[in-house]
Amino acid sequence: DQQVKQNSPSLSVQEGRISILNCDYTNSMFDYFLWYKKYPAEGPTFLISISSIKDKNEDGRFTVFLNKSAKHLSLHIVPSQPGDSAVYFCAASVGTGGGADGLTFGKGTHLIIQP
Amino acid sequence: ETGVTQSPTHLIKTRGQQVTLRCSSQSGHNTVSWYQQALGQGPQFIFQYYREEENGRGNFPPRFSGLQFPNYSSELNVNALELDDSALYLCASSLEDGRETQYFGPGTRLLVL
């Protein structure tokens, strides 16, 4: 049973446009959400996070939106740049860092930025 | 500040063998978590160590075990390797009992033949 779902395995966006990556979760106990970015042959790199007490968090070109009633979050990247081409993982946890239960990840979305 | 490092980068083993993977935490971090990432999947939580004690465990059998040392570095041991253990093994470190953001190493790619 997948508790964190990323239903788009891949997404292609033109350079300079907005990239929107989506994530759904089923476990109501999750109260902290993170996005990680992964290049081939590297480990996941932390991008941005959001607590369930907020509905939006912004960091430069990256904004995460959380809709608790829909159990849905999204990552917006604007403007998209060629270096943003990577696999993006949505992760969720009970508590800030996952604690003793760790992080629960989706399967990832491969974002491709077209020149 | 030194990031999370893992060794070796790649490893090939045969079914039934045992393997030890190593991880050095980011400077100042006292918590280490291990994840298994199979091909086409997201990372899956194996277990977490905090101050040398196992602090939590995911849905993995006992043949997956670990250690954390006084300098907060860590080992993941897998006994009786199976073909399905072929995966990328990721180590992540964080502050304070996993209550802070986890930062990942580059991983060890294990192939079981």
Short mmCIF file of C-alpha atoms in Angstrom, two decimals:
data_model
loop_
_atom_site.label_atom_id
_atom_site.label_comp_id
_atom_site.label_asym_id
_atom_site.label_seq_id
_atom_site.Cartn_x
_atom_site.Cartn_y
_atom_site.Cartn_z
CA ASP A 1 0.00 0.00 0.00
CA GLN A 2 1.67 3.19 -1.22
CA GLN A 3 1.19 5.97 1.30
CA VAL A 4 2.87 8.62 -0.88
CA LYS A 5 2.03 8.69 -4.58
CA GLN A 6 3.56 10.57 -7.46
CA ASN A 7 1.36 9.65 -10.37
CA SER A 8 3.44 11.23 -13.13
CA PRO A 9 6.58 9.19 -13.82
CA SER A 10 7.86 11.95 -16.09
CA LEU A 11 7.18 15.56 -17.02
CA SER A 12 8.60 17.64 -19.86
CA VAL A 13 8.61 21.45 -19.56
CA GLN A 14 10.07 24.16 -21.73
CA GLU A 15 12.92 26.24 -20.28
CA GLY A 16 11.61 29.42 -18.66
CA ARG A 17 8.12 28.03 -18.05
CA ILE A 18 6.63 26.81 -14.78
CA SER A 19 7.12 23.18 -13.70
CA ILE A 20 4.45 21.72 -11.43
CA LEU A 21 5.09 18.40 -9.74
CA ASN A 22 2.30 16.73 -7.83
CA CYS A 23 2.15 14.37 -4.86
CA ASP A 24 -0.72 12.72 -3.00
CA TYR A 25 -0.66 10.98 0.37
CA THR A 26 -3.05 8.72 2.23
CA ASN A 27 -1.75 8.67 5.83
CA SER A 28 -3.49 11.36 7.90
CA MET A 29 -0.73 11.13 10.52
CA PHE A 30 1.82 12.71 8.15
CA ASP A 31 2.48 16.26 9.28
CA TYR A 32 5.72 17.15 7.53
CA PHE A 33 6.46 17.02 3.83
CA LEU A 34 9.68 17.37 1.86
CA TRP A 35 10.88 17.48 -1.71
CA TYR A 36 14.22 15.99 -2.72
CA LYS A 37 15.95 16.24 -6.09
CA LYS A 38 18.17 13.47 -7.41
CA TYR A 39 20.69 13.47 -10.22
CA PRO A 40 22.02 10.14 -11.58
CA ALA A 41 24.85 8.66 -9.49
CA GLU A 42 24.16 11.09 -6.62
CA GLY A 43 22.11 10.88 -3.46
CA PRO A 44 18.86 12.85 -3.03
CA THR A 45 19.41 16.53 -2.29
CA PHE A 46 17.00 18.31 0.04
CA LEU A 47 15.08 21.09 -1.74
CA ILE A 48 12.26 22.41 0.37
CA SER A 49 9.87 21.31 3.11
CA ILE A 50 6.53 22.29 4.60
CA SER A 51 4.84 21.66 7.90
CA SER A 52 1.16 20.78 8.05
CA ILE A 53 0.47 24.02 9.92
CA LYS A 54 1.26 25.95 6.73
CA ASP A 55 -0.22 25.82 3.26
CA LYS A 56 2.68 27.40 1.38
CA ASN A 57 6.44 27.66 1.67
CA GLU A 58 8.68 29.52 -0.72
CA ASP A 59 12.44 29.41 -1.32
CA GLY A 60 13.69 31.29 -4.35
CA ARG A 61 12.35 29.65 -7.50
CA PHE A 62 10.77 26.81 -5.52
CA THR A 63 7.36 26.93 -3.86
CA VAL A 64 5.56 24.05 -2.18
CA PHE A 65 1.79 24.15 -1.68
CA LEU A 66 -0.05 21.88 0.75
CA ASN A 67 -3.78 21.10 0.62
CA LYS A 68 -4.45 19.04 3.75
CA SER A 69 -8.12 18.41 3.06
CA ALA A 70 -7.23 16.90 -0.33
CA LYS A 71 -4.05 15.25 1.03
CA HIS A 72 -2.19 16.80 -1.86
CA LEU A 73 0.97 18.79 -2.25
CA SER A 74 2.69 20.31 -5.24
CA LEU A 75 6.10 21.75 -6.04
CA HIS A 76 6.26 24.74 -8.36
CA ILE A 77 9.52 25.70 -10.05
CA VAL A 78 9.54 29.02 -11.83
CA PRO A 79 11.24 29.77 -14.09
CA SER A 80 12.44 26.28 -15.01
CA GLN A 81 16.11 25.98 -15.90
CA PRO A 82 18.09 23.20 -17.66
CA GLY A 83 19.83 22.31 -14.38
CA ASP A 84 16.43 21.46 -12.90
CA SER A 85 16.32 18.30 -15.04
CA ALA A 86 16.40 15.52 -12.44
CA VAL A 87 14.18 13.06 -10.58
CA TYR A 88 12.08 14.73 -7.89
CA PHE A 89 10.93 12.76 -4.86
CA CYS A 90 8.10 13.74 -2.57
CA ALA A 91 8.53 12.49 1.00
CA ALA A 92 6.36 12.60 4.10
CA SER A 93 6.87 11.97 7.79
CA VAL A 94 5.30 12.06 11.19
CA GLY A 95 7.31 14.81 12.83
CA THR A 96 9.94 17.01 11.26
CA GLY A 97 12.68 14.58 10.36
CA GLY A 98 10.80 11.33 10.25
CA GLY A 99 11.92 10.31 13.70
CA ALA A 100 11.88 6.61 14.38
CA ASP A 101 9.60 5.90 11.40
CA GLY A 102 11.85 7.51 8.81
CA LEU A 103 10.70 9.26 5.67
CA THR A 104 8.12 7.72 3.34
CA PHE A 105 8.91 8.46 -0.30
CA GLY A 106 6.95 8.46 -3.53
CA LYS A 107 8.36 6.77 -6.64
CA GLY A 108 9.59 10.03 -8.11
CA THR A 109 8.88 12.18 -11.16
CA HIS A 110 11.53 12.63 -13.83
CA LEU A 111 11.49 16.30 -14.82
CA ILE A 112 12.98 17.12 -18.21
CA ILE A 113 13.54 20.77 -19.09
CA GLN A 114 13.54 21.30 -22.86
CA PRO A 115 15.66 24.16 -24.28
CA GLU B 1 31.52 21.27 6.59
CA THR B 2 31.87 17.67 5.32
CA GLY B 3 28.78 16.06 3.81
CA VAL B 4 27.60 12.47 4.13
CA THR B 5 29.99 9.97 2.57
CA GLN B 6 29.45 6.28 1.80
CA SER B 7 31.71 3.39 0.84
CA PRO B 8 32.10 1.50 -1.35
CA THR B 9 30.40 3.17 -4.33
CA HIS B 10 29.69 -0.14 -6.08
CA LEU B 11 29.71 -3.76 -4.97
CA ILE B 12 28.98 -7.12 -6.57
CA LYS B 13 28.11 -10.13 -4.39
CA THR B 14 26.62 -13.55 -4.95
CA ARG B 15 23.46 -14.92 -3.40
CA GLY B 16 23.97 -16.17 0.16
CA GLN B 17 26.95 -13.94 0.89
CA GLN B 18 27.13 -11.20 3.49
CA VAL B 19 27.88 -7.51 2.87
CA THR B 20 28.85 -4.49 4.98
CA LEU B 21 28.22 -0.95 3.79
CA ARG B 22 29.66 2.11 5.51
CA CYS B 23 28.51 5.67 6.10
CA SER B 24 30.11 8.76 7.64
CA SER B 25 27.64 11.34 8.91
CA GLN B 26 27.67 15.01 8.14
CA SER B 27 29.67 16.93 10.72
CA GLY B 28 27.67 17.49 13.92
CA HIS B 29 24.91 15.01 13.05
CA ASN B 30 24.17 12.27 15.62
CA THR B 31 21.43 10.37 13.79
CA VAL B 32 21.85 8.04 10.81
CA SER B 33 19.09 6.48 8.74
CA TRP B 34 19.47 3.84 6.04
CA TYR B 35 17.26 3.46 2.98
CA GLN B 36 17.01 0.94 0.15
CA GLN B 37 16.13 2.23 -3.31
CA ALA B 38 15.20 -0.45 -5.81
CA LEU B 39 15.16 0.38 -9.52
CA GLY B 40 12.20 2.60 -10.43
CA GLN B 41 11.14 3.03 -6.79
CA GLY B 42 11.55 5.66 -4.13
CA PRO B 43 13.87 5.09 -1.16
CA GLN B 44 12.42 2.77 1.47
CA PHE B 45 13.29 3.21 5.16
CA ILE B 46 15.34 0.34 6.66
CA PHE B 47 16.24 1.64 10.12
CA GLN B 48 17.60 4.57 12.09
CA TYR B 49 20.36 4.82 14.69
CA TYR B 50 20.54 7.54 17.30
CA ARG B 51 23.45 7.71 19.76
CA GLU B 52 24.51 4.14 18.92
CA GLU B 53 21.06 2.58 19.49
CA GLU B 54 18.53 1.44 16.91
CA ASN B 55 15.80 4.04 17.17
CA GLY B 56 13.29 2.77 14.63
CA ARG B 57 12.90 0.19 11.91
CA GLY B 58 10.96 -0.20 8.68
CA ASN B 59 9.57 -3.39 7.17
CA PHE B 60 12.86 -5.23 6.65
CA PRO B 61 13.82 -8.70 7.94
CA PRO B 62 16.36 -9.22 10.76
CA ARG B 63 19.09 -10.18 8.28
CA PHE B 64 19.37 -6.41 7.76
CA SER B 65 21.27 -5.10 10.79
CA GLY B 66 23.32 -2.08 11.65
CA LEU B 67 25.74 -0.39 13.96
CA GLN B 68 26.49 3.18 14.90
CA PHE B 69 29.85 4.11 16.37
CA PRO B 70 30.78 6.78 18.96
CA ASN B 71 31.86 9.11 16.14
CA TYR B 72 28.33 8.65 14.68
CA SER B 73 29.54 6.79 11.60
CA SER B 74 27.45 3.75 10.76
CA GLU B 75 27.41 0.34 9.09
CA LEU B 76 24.65 -1.57 7.37
CA ASN B 77 25.08 -5.34 7.34
CA VAL B 78 23.03 -7.68 5.18
CA ASN B 79 23.31 -11.44 5.69
CA ALA B 80 22.23 -14.25 3.37
CA LEU B 81 21.96 -11.97 0.36
CA GLU B 82 19.06 -12.50 -2.02
CA LEU B 83 18.72 -11.37 -5.64
CA ASP B 84 16.06 -8.83 -4.59
CA ASP B 85 18.60 -7.11 -2.34
CA SER B 86 20.13 -5.61 -5.49
CA ALA B 87 19.52 -1.88 -5.03
CA LEU B 88 21.01 1.50 -4.20
CA TYR B 89 21.59 1.79 -0.46
CA LEU B 90 21.39 5.33 0.85
CA CYS B 91 22.54 6.68 4.17
CA ALA B 92 21.14 9.93 5.56
CA SER B 93 22.27 11.88 8.60
CA SER B 94 20.41 14.40 10.70
CA LEU B 95 20.43 16.15 14.02
CA GLU B 96 18.66 15.08 17.16
CA ASP B 97 16.83 11.83 16.95
CA GLY B 98 15.75 12.35 13.35
CA ARG B 99 13.69 15.40 14.21
CA GLU B 100 15.57 17.52 11.74
CA THR B 101 15.99 17.37 7.97
CA GLN B 102 17.82 14.30 6.66
CA TYR B 103 20.78 14.81 4.34
CA PHE B 104 21.73 11.95 2.04
CA GLY B 105 25.00 10.48 0.88
CA PRO B 106 25.65 9.38 -2.73
CA GLY B 107 24.74 5.76 -2.02
CA THR B 108 26.26 2.33 -2.56
CA ARG B 109 25.06 0.36 -5.59
CA LEU B 110 24.82 -3.35 -4.65
CA LEU B 111 24.35 -6.04 -7.27
CA VAL B 112 23.57 -9.58 -6.11
CA LEU B 113 24.16 -12.32 -8.68
#
